[in-house]
Short mmCIF file of C-alpha atoms in Angstrom, two decimals:
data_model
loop_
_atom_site.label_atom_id
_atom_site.label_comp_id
_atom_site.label_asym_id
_atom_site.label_seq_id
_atom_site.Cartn_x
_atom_site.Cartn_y
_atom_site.Cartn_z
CA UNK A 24 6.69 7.13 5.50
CA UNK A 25 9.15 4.75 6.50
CA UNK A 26 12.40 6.23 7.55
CA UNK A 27 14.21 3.70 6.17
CA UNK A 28 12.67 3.99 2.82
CA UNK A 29 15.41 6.43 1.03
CA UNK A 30 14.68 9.30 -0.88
CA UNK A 31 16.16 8.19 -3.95
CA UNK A 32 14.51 5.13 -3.82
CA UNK A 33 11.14 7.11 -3.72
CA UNK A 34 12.25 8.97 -6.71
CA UNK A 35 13.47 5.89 -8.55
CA UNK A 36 9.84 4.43 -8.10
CA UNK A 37 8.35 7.74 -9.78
CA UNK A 38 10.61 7.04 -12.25
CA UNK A 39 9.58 3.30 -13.59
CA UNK A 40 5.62 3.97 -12.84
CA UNK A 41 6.50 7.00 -15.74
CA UNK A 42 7.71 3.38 -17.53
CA UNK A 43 4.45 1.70 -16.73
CA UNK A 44 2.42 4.83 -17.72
CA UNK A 45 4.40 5.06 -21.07
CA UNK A 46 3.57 1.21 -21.38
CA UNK A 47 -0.06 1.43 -21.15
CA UNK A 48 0.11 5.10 -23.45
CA UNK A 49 1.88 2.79 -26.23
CA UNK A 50 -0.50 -0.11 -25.65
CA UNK A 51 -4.04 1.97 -25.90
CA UNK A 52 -2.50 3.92 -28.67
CA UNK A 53 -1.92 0.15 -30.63
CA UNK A 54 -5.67 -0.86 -29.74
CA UNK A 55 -7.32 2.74 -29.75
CA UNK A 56 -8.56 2.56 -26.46
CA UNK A 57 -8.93 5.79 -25.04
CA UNK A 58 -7.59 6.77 -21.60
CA UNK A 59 -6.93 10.14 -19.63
CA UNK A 60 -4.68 11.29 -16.51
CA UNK A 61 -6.45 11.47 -13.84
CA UNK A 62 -6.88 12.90 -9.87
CA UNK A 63 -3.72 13.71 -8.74
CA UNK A 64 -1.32 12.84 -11.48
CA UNK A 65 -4.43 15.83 -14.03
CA UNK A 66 -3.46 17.83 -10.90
CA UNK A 67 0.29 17.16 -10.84
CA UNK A 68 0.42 17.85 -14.59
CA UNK A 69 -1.47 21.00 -14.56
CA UNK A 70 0.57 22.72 -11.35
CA UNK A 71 3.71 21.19 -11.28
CA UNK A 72 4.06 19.53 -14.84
CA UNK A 73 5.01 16.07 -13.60
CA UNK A 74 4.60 14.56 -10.14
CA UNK A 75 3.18 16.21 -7.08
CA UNK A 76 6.17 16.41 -5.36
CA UNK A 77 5.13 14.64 -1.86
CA UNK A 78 2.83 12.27 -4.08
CA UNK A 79 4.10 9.04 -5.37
CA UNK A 80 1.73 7.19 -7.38
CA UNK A 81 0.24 7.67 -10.54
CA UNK A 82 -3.79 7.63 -11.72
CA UNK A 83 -5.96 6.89 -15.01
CA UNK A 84 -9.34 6.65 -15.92
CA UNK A 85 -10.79 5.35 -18.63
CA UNK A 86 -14.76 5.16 -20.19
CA UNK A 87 -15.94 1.95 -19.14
CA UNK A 88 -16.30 0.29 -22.59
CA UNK A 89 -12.79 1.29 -23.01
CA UNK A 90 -11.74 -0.23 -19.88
CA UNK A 91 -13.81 -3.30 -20.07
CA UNK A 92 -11.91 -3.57 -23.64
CA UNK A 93 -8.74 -2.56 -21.92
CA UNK A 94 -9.32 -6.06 -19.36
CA UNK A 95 -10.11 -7.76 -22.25
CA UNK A 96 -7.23 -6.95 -24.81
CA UNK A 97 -4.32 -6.50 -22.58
CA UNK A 98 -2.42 -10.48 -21.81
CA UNK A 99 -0.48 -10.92 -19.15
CA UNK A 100 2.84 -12.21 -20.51
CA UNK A 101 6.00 -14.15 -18.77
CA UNK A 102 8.19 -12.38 -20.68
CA UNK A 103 6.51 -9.06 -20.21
CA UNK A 104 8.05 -7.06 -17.05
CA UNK A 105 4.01 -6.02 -16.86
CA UNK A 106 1.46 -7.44 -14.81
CA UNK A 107 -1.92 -6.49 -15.20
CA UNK A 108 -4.00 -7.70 -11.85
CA UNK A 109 -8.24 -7.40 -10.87
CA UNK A 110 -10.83 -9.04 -9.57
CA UNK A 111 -11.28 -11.04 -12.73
CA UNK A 112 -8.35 -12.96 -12.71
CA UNK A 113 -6.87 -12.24 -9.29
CA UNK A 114 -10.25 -13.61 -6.75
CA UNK A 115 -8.46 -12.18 -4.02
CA UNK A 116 -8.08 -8.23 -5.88
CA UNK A 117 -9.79 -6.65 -3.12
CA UNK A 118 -10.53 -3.15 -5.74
CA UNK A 119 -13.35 -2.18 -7.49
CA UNK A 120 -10.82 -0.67 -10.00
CA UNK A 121 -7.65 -2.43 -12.01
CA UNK A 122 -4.01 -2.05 -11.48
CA UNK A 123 -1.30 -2.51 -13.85
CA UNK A 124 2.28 -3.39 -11.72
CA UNK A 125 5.98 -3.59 -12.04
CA UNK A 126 7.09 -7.42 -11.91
CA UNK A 127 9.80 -8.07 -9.10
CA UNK A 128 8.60 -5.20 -7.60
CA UNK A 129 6.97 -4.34 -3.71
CA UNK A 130 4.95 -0.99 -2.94
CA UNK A 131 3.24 -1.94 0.36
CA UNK A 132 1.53 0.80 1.95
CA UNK A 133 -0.11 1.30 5.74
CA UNK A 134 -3.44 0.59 4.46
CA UNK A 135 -2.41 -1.92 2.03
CA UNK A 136 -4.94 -5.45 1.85
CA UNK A 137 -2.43 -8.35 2.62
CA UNK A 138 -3.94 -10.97 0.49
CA UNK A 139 -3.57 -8.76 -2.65
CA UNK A 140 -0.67 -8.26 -4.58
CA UNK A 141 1.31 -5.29 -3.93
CA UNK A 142 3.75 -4.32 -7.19
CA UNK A 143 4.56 -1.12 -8.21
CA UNK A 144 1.79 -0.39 -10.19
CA UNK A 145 -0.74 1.90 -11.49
CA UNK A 146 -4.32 2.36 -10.76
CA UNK A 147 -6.94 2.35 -13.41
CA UNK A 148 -10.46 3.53 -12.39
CA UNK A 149 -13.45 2.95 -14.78
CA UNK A 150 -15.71 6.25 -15.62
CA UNK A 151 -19.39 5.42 -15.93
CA UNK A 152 -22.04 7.57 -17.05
CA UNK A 153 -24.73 8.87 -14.96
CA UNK A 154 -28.38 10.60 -15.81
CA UNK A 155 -28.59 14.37 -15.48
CA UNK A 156 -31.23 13.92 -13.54
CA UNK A 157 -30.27 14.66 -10.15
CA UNK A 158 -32.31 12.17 -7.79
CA UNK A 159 -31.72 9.54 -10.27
CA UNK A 160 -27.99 10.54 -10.05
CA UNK A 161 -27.68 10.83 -6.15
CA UNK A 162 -29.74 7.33 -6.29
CA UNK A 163 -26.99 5.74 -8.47
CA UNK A 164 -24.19 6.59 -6.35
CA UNK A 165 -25.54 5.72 -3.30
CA UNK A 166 -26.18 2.58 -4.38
CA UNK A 167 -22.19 2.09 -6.20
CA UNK A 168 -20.95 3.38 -2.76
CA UNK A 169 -23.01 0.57 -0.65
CA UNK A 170 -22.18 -2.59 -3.08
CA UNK A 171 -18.61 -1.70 -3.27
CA UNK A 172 -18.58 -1.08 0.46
CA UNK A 173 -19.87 -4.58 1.07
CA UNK A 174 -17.15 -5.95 -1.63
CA UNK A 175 -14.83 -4.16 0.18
CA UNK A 176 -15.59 -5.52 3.33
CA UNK A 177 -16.40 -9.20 1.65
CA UNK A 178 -12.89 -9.02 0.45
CA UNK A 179 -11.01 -7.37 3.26
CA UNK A 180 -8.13 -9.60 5.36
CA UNK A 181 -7.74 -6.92 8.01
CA UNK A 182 -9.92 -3.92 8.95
CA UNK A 183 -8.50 -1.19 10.68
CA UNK A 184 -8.26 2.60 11.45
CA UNK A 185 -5.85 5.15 12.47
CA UNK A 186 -8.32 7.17 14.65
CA UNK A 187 -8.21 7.94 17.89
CA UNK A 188 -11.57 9.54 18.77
CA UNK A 189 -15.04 7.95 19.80
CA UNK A 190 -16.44 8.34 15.69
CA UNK A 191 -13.36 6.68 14.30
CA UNK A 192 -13.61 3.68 16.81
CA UNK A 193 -17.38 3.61 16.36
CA UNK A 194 -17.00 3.20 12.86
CA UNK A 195 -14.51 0.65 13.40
CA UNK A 196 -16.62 -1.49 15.24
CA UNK A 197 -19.11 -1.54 12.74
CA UNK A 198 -16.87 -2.18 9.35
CA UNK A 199 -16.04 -4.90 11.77
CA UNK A 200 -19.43 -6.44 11.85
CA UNK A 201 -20.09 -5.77 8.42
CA UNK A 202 -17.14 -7.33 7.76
CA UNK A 203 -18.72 -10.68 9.51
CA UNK A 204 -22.19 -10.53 8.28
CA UNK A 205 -21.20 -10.05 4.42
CA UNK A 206 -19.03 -13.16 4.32
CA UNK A 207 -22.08 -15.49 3.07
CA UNK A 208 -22.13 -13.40 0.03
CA UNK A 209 -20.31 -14.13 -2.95
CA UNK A 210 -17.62 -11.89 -3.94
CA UNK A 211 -17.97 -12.68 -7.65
CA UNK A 212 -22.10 -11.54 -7.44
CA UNK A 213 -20.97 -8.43 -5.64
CA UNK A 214 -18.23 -7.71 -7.72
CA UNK A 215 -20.62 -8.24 -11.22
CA UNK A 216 -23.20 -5.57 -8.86
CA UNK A 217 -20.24 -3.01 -8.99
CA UNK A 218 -18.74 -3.54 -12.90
CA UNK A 219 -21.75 -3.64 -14.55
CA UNK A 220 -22.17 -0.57 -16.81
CA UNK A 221 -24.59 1.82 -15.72
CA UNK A 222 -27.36 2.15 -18.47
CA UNK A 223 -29.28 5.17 -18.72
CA UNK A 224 -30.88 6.81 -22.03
CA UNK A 225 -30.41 10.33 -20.20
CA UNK A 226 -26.39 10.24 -19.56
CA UNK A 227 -25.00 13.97 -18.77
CA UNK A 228 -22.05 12.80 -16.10
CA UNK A 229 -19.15 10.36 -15.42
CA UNK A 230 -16.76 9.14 -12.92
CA UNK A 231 -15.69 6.87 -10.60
CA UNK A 232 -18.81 6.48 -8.90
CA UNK A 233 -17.48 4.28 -5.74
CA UNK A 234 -15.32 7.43 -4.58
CA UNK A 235 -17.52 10.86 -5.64
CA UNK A 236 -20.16 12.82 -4.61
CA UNK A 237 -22.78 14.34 -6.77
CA UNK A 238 -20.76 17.52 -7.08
CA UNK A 239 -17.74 15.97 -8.13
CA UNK A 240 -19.21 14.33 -10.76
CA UNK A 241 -17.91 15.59 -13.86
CA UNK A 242 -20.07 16.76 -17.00
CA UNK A 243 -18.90 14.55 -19.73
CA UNK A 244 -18.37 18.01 -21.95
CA UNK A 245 -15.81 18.97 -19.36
CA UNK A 246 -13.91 15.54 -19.62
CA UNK A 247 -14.01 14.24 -23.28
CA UNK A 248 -12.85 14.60 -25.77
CA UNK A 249 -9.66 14.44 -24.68
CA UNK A 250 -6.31 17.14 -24.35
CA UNK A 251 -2.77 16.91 -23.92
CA UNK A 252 -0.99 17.25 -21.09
CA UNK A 253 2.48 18.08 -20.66
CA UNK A 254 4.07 15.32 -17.36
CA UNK A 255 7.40 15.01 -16.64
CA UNK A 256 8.09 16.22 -20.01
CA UNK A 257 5.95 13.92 -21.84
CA UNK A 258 2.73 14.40 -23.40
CA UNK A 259 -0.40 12.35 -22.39
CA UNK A 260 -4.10 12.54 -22.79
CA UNK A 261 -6.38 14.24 -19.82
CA UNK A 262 -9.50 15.95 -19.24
CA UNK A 263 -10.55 18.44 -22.06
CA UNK A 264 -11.41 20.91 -19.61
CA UNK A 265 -8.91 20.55 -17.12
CA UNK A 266 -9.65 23.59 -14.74
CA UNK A 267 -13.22 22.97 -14.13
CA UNK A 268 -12.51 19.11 -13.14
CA UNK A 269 -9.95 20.06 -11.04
CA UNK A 270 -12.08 22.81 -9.52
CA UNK A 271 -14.78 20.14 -8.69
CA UNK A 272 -12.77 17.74 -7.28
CA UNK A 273 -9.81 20.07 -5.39
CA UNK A 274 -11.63 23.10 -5.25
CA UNK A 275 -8.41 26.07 -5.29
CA UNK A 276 -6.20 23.51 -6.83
CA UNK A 277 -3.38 26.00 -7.86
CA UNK A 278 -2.96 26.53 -4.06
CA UNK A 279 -0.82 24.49 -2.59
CA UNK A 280 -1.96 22.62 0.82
CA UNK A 281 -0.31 22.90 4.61
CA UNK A 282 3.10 21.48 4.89
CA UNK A 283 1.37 18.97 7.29
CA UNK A 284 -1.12 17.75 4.52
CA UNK A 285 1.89 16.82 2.16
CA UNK A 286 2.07 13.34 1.74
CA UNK A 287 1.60 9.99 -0.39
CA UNK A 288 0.84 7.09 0.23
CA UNK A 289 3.65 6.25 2.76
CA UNK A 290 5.04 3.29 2.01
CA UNK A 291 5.86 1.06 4.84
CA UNK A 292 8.25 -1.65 2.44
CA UNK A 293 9.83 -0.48 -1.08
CA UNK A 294 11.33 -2.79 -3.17
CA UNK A 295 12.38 -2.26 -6.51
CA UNK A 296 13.80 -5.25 -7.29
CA UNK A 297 16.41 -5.17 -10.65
CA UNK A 298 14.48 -2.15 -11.63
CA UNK A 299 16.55 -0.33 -9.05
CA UNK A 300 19.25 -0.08 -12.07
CA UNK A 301 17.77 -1.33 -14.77
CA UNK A 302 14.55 0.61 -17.17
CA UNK A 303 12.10 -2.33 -18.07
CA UNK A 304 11.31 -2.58 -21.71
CA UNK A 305 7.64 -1.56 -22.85
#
């Protein structure tokens, strides 16, 4: 993290993306679009009712009718402190996912794409379903891993690593050429690859299928319908069997990691804008 970056500046950010989470709670609720807490912020929830304390952003999923419906419904207004912001209205959104941000607002972190925009925000990740059939499952990943890889890398204004050894630089050097050879390719095809719904007649499992493996994937009994969860003394939909996603994707979540594994997203800039002493209005 940025030394410079006070600590009550990090805890003021927590703070208004509770105020963007509260918008989008109010906004779903309106439009019955269905939503959960998710990764992290399930995780924070469950062990520490609120925020990880080292952690410092907030997640959501949502069914990918819902979210599609979510892209759909939700206007970006300029008189709404809200800014909702993806690929399909932002061409240079490098995510396979949307984010909802904090107007007036800077969260840059070490890894963050330059071209996009970089609010205060909050990331939403479509679920899609996925056949219980395991080869057919393993097949479907794969192939959500490779397109968004080659979005990613379509999309990407700098590509970089923080390793040191021979692997990490190897790799380097080849997100580098991939980074080269995908550039014919249109963004908008690759993106359409990635967000169209996965149709199967024999769906058993969902998630974010860019990020899992096949044993993270989460039985759809496990996740929906949904339960209550108790975060920084509010109350907001998540998983319906919260222990055994968290077990898949954290494994002995109630333990907590080494000190040197405690960390966010570090951001390098922090800017809060008139939201450092002001609560904007959802």
């Amino acid at each position: 993290m940025n030394n410079s970056i006070s600590a009550s500046d990090l805890a003021r950010a927590k703070e208004l993306q509770l105020c963007i989470l509260q918008h989008i709670d109010k906004f779903c609720k309106e439009n019955q679009i269905a939503y959960q807490i998710s990764y992290g912020t399930l995780l924070g929830a469950i062990r520490h009712q609120g925020f990880i304390p080292w952690d410092d952003d907030i997640d959501i999923c949502m069914p990918r009718a819902d979210y599609e419906r979510f892209l759909a419904t939700y206007k970006n207004s300029a008189d709404s402190p809200f800014a909702l912001t993806h690929f399909g209205i932002n061409p240079k959104h490098i995510y396979a996912f949307a984010k909802l941000g904090l107007k007036h607002t800077k969260f840059v972190s070490s890894n963050a794409n330059l071209a996009d925009e970089n609010n205060l925000y909050i990331d939403i990740f479509p679920f899609d379903a996925v056949s219980k059939n395991p080869l057919i499952a393993r097949l479907t990943l794969w192939r959500s891993r490779v397109v968004t890889q080659l979005f990613t890398s379509r999309m990407s204004d700098k590509i970089f690593s923080d390793s040191t050894t021979f692997k990490g630089k190897f790799l380097l050097a080849i997100r580098k050429i991939l980074h080269r050879l995908v550039q014919p390719i249109s963004p908008t095809w690759l993106f359409k690859q990635i967000a169209s719904p996965v149709k199967t007649h024999n769906s058993y499992y969902v998630g974010y299928l860019p990020e899992v493996r096949f044993s993270q994937l989460y039985p759809h009994s496990e996740v929906f319908p949904s339960r209550l969860y108790t975060f920084e003394h509010l109350s907001f939909p998540g998983a319906h069997d919260a222990h055994k996603v968290l077990t898949r994707q954290y494994g002995q979540y109630m333990e907590l990691p080494p000190e040197n594994q405690r960390y966010g997203h570090k951001p390098l800039v922090l800017d809060l804008g008139p939201w450092l002493t002001e609560n904007p209005q959802y």
